[in-house]
mmCIF file of C-alpha atoms in Angstrom:
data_model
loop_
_atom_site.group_PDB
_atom_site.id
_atom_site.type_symbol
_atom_site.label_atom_id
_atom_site.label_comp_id
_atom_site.label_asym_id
_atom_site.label_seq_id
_atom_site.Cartn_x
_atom_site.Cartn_y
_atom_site.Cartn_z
ATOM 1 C CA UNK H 1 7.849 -15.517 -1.754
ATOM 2 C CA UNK H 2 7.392 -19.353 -1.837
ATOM 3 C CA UNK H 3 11.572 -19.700 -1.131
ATOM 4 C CA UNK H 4 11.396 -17.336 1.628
ATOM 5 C CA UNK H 5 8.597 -19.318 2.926
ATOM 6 C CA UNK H 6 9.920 -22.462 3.373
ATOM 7 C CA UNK H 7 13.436 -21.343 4.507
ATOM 8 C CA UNK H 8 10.972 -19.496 7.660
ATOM 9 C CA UNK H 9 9.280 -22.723 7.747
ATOM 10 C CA UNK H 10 12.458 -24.897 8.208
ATOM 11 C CA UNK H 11 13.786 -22.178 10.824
ATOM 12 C CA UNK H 12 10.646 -22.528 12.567
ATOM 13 C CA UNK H 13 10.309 -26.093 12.965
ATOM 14 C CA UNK H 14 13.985 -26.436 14.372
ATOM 15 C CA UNK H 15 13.355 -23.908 16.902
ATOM 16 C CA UNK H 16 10.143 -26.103 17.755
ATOM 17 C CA UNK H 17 12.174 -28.675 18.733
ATOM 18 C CA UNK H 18 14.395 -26.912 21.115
ATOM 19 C CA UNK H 19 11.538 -24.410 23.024
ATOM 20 C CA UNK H 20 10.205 -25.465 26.425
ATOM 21 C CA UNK H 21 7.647 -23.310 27.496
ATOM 22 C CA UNK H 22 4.288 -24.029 26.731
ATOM 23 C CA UNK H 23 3.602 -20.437 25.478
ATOM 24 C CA UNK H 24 6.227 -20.705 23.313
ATOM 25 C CA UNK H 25 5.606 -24.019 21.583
ATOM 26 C CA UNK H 26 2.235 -22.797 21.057
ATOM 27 C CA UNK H 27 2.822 -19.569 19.320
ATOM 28 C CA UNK H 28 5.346 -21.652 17.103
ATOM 29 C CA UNK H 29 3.263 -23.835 16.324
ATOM 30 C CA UNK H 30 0.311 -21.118 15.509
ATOM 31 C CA UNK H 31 2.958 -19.578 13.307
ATOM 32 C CA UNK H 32 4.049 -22.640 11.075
ATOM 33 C CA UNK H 33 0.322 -23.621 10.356
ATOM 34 C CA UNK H 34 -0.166 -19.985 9.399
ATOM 35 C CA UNK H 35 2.694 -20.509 7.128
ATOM 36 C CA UNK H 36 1.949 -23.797 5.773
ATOM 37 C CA UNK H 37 -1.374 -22.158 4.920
ATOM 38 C CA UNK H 38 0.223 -18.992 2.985
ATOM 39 C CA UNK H 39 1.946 -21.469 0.819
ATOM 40 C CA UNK H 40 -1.125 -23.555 0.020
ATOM 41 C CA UNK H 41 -2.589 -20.799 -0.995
ATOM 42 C CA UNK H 42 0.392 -19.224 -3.407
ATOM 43 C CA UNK H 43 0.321 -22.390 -5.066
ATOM 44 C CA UNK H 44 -2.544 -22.720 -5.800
ATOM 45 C CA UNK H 45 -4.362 -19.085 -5.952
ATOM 46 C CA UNK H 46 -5.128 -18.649 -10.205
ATOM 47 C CA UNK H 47 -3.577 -15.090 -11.835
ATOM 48 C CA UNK H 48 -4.846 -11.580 -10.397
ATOM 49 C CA UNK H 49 -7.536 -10.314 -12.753
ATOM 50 C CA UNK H 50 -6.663 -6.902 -12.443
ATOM 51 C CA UNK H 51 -9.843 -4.900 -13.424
ATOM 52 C CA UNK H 52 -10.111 -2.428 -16.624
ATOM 53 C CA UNK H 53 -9.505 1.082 -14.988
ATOM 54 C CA UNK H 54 -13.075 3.319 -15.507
ATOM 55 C CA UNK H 55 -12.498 6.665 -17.201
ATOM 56 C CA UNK H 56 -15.158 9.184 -17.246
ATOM 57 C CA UNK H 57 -14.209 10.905 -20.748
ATOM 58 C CA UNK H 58 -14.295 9.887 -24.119
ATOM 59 C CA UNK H 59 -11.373 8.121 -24.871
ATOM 60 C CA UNK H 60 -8.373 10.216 -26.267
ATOM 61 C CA UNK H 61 -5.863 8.730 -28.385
ATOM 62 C CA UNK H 62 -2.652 9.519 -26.019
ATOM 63 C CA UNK H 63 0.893 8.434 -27.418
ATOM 64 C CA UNK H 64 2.921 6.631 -24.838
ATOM 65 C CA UNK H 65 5.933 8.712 -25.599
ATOM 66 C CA UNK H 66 3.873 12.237 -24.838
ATOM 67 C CA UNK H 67 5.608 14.607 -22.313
ATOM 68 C CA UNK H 68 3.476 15.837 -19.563
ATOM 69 C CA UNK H 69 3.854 19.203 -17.480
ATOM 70 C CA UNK H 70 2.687 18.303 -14.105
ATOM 71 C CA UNK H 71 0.274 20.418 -11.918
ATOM 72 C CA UNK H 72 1.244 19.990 -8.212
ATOM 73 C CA UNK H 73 0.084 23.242 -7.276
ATOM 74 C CA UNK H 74 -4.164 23.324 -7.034
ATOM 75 C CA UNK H 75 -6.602 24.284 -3.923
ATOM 76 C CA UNK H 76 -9.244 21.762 -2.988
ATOM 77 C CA UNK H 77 -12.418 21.913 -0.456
ATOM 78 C CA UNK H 78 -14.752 19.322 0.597
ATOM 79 C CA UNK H 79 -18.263 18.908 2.322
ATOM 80 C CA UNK H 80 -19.763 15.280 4.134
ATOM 81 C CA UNK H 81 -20.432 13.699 0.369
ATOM 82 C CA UNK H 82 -17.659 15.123 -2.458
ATOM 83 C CA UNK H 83 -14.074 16.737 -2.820
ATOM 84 C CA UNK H 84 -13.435 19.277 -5.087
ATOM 85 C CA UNK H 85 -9.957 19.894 -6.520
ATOM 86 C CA UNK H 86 -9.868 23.081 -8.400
ATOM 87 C CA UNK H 87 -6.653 23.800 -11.020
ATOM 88 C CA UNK H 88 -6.397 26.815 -12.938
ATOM 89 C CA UNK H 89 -6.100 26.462 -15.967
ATOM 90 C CA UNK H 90 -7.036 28.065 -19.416
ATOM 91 C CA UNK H 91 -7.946 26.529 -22.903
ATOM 92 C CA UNK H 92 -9.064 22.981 -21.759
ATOM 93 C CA UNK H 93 -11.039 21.337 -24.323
ATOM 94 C CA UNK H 94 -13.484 18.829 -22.571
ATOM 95 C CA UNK H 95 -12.874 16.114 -25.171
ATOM 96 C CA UNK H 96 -9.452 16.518 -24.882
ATOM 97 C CA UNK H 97 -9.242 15.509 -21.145
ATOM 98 C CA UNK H 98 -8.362 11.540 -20.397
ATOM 99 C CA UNK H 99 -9.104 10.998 -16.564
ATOM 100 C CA UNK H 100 -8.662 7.727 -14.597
ATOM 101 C CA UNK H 101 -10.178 7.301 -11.268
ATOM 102 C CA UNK H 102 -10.074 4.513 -9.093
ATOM 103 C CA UNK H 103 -10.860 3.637 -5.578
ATOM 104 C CA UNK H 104 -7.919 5.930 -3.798
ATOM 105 C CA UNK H 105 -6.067 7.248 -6.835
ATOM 106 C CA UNK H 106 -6.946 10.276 -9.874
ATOM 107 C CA UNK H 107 -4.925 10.825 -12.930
ATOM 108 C CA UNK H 108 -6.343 13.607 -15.052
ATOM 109 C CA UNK H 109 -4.405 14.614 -18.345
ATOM 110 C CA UNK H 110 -4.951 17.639 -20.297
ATOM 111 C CA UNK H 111 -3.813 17.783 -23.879
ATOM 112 C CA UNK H 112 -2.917 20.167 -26.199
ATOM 113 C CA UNK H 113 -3.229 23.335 -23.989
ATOM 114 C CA UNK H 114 -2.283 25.863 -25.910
ATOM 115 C CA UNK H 115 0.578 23.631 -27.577
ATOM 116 C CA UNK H 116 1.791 21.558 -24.348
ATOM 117 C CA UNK H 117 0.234 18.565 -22.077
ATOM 118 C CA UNK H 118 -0.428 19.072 -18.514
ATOM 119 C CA UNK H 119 -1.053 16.225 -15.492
ATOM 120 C CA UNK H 120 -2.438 16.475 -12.404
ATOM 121 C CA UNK H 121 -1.955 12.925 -10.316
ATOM 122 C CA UNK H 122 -2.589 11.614 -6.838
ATOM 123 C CA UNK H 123 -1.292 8.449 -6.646
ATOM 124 C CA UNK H 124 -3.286 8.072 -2.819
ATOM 125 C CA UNK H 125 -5.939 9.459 -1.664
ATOM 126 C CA UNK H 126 -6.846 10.232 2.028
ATOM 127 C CA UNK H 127 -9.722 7.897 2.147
ATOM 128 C CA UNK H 128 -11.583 5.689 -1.066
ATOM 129 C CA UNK H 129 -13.655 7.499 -3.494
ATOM 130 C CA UNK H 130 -16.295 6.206 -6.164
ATOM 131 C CA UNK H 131 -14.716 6.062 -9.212
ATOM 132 C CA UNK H 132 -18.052 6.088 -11.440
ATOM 133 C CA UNK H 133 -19.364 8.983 -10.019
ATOM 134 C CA UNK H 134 -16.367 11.451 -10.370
ATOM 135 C CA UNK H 135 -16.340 13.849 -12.590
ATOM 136 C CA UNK H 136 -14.298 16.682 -14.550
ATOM 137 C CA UNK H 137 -15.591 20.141 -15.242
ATOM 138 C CA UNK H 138 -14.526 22.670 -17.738
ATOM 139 C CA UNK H 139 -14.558 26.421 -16.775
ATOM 140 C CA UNK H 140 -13.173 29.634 -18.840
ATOM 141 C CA UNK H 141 -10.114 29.587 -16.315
ATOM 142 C CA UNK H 142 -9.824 26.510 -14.696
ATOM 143 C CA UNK H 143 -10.782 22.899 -14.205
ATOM 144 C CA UNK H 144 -13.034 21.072 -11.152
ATOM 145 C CA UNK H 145 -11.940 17.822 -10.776
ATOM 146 C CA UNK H 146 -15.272 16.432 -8.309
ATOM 147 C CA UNK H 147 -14.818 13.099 -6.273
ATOM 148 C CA UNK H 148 -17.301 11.145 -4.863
ATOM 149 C CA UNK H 149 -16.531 9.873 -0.902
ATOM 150 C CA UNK H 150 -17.265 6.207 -0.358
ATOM 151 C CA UNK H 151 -18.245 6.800 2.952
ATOM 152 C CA UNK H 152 -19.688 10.527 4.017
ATOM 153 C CA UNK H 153 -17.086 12.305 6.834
ATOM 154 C CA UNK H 154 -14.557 14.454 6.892
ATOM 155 C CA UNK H 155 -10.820 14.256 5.423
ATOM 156 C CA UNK H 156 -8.136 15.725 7.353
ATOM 157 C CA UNK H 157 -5.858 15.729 3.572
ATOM 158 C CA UNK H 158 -6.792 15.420 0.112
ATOM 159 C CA UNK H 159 -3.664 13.149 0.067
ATOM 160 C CA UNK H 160 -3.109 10.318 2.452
ATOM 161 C CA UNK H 161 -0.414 10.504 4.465
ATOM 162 C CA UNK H 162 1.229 7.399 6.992
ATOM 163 C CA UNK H 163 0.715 7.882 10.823
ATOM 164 C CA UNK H 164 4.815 7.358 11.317
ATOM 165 C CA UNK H 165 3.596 6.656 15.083
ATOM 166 C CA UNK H 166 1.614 3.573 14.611
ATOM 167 C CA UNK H 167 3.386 0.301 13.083
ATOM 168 C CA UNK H 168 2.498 -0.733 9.827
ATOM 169 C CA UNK H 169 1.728 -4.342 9.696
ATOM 170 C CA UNK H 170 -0.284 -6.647 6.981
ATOM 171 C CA UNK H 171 0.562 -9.623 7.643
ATOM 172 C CA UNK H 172 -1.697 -10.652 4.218
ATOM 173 C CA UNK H 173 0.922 -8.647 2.180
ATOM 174 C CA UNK H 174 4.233 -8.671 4.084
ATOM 175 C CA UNK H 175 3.973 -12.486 5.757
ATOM 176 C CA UNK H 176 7.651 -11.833 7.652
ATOM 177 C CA UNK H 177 5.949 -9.428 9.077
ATOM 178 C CA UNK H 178 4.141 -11.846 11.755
ATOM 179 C CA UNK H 179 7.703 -13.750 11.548
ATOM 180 C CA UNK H 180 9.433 -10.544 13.146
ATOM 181 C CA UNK H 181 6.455 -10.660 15.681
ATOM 182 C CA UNK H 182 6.762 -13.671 17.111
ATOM 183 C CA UNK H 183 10.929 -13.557 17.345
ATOM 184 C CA UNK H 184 10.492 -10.334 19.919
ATOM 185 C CA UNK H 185 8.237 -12.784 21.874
ATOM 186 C CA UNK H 186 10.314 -15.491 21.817
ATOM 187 C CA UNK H 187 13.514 -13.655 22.761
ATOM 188 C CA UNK H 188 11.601 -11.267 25.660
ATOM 189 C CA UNK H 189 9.893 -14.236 27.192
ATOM 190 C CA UNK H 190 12.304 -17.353 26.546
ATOM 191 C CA UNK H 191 15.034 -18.993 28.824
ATOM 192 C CA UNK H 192 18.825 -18.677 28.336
ATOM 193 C CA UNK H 193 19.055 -21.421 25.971
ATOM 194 C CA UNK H 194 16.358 -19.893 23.315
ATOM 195 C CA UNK H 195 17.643 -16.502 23.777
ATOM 196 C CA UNK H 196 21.251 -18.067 22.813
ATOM 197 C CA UNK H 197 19.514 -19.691 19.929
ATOM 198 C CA UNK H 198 18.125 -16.836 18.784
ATOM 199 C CA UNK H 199 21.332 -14.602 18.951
ATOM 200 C CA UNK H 200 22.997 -17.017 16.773
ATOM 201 C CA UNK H 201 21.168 -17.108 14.166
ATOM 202 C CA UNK H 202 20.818 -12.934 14.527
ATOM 203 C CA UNK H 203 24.434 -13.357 14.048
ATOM 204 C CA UNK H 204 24.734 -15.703 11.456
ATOM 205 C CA UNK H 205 22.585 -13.766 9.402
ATOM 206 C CA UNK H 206 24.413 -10.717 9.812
ATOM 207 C CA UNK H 207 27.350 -12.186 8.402
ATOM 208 C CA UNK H 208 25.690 -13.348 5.053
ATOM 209 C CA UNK H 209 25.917 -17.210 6.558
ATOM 210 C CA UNK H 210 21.597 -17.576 6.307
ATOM 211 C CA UNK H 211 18.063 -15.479 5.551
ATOM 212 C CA UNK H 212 17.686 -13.027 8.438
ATOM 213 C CA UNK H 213 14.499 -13.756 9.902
ATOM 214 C CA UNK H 214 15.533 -11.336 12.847
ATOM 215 C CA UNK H 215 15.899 -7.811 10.407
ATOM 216 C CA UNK H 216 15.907 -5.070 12.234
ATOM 217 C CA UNK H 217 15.828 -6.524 15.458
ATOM 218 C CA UNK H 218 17.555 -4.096 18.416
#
């Protein structure tokens, strides 16, 4: 990320030197120091502690190389505090259950189900949950999976799923993003000389000739 950082930065500052309008200068300007920023910071931010996952079982001994039938078909309801995900299924042993919650993700594993291993996985939830308070219930025919809800309200899907309408942009995570941004600007609002500029280098990066800092620009 720091390369493709400083090849925006150097694309930046040339096409500081050739904008006019005040509007424009400015929001270049805003956009390097932003810039110059994100790559203070990836310098000198220390390694991602990445938290111990909390499970709510005992411990099972699992062997990496286990095979897993998955459950993707289960019913679920849900009042203002908890979700309930219920999955039939007979001859779960509670000790023999490893589950793994975490903020907006559950991985439950069943083992040794009458001879074979069954998962049930949501890899994101609607909204966040509370990990510690979740909880797995055995019954004669089937299993409750319970989840907590970090904030009390409804959930319009147990899974989440992206509003295709809306844009997606975090500029935290995906720093072209702002990049892209401020190109649409500068093309819509600048004189004949920038939008040349800015058609060139569209151009040249087409070709393979430099980065494309204008992807997926109409």
């Amino acid at each position: 990320m720091a390369d493709e950082i400083a090849l925006d930065l150097e694309e930046l500052h040339h096409l500081q030197t050739i904008a006019k309008r005040p509007r424009i200068v400015s929001l270049i300007s805003s956009e390097i120091r932003n810039l110059q920023k994100l790559s203070k910071e990836a310098v000198s931010a220390p390694p991602l502690q990445i938290p111990a996952p909390i499970s709510s079982a005992p411990k099972v001994s699992t062997d990496p190389a286990l095979k897993y039938l998955t459950l993707g078909s289960f019913s679920w309801d849900q009042d203002n505090d908890k979700v309930k995900i219920y999955i039939s299924l007979e001859g779960v042993e509670q000790e023999k259950i490893e589950t793994e919650f975490k903020p907006v993700s559950v991985d439950a594993k069943f083992h040794d189900v009458q001879g074979k291993n069954y998962r049930c996985a949501i890899a994101k939830l609607n909204k966040e949950i509370v990990p510690d308070k979740c909880k797995v219930v055995v019954k004669p025919t089937r299993v409750i999976i319970t989840l907590f809800k970090a904030s009390k309200g409804n959930w319009s899907d147990l899974q989440f799923k992206e509003d295709k309408l809306k844009p997606n942009v975090d500029k935290e995570r995906d720093p072209m993003a702002g990049i892209m941004d401020l190109m649409k600007n500068m093309y819509e609002e600048g004189d004949d000389e920038m939008k040349r500029t800015i058609a060139k280098a569209w151009t040249d990066a087409r070709s393979g000739k430099t980065a494309d800092p204008l992807k997926g620009y109409p």
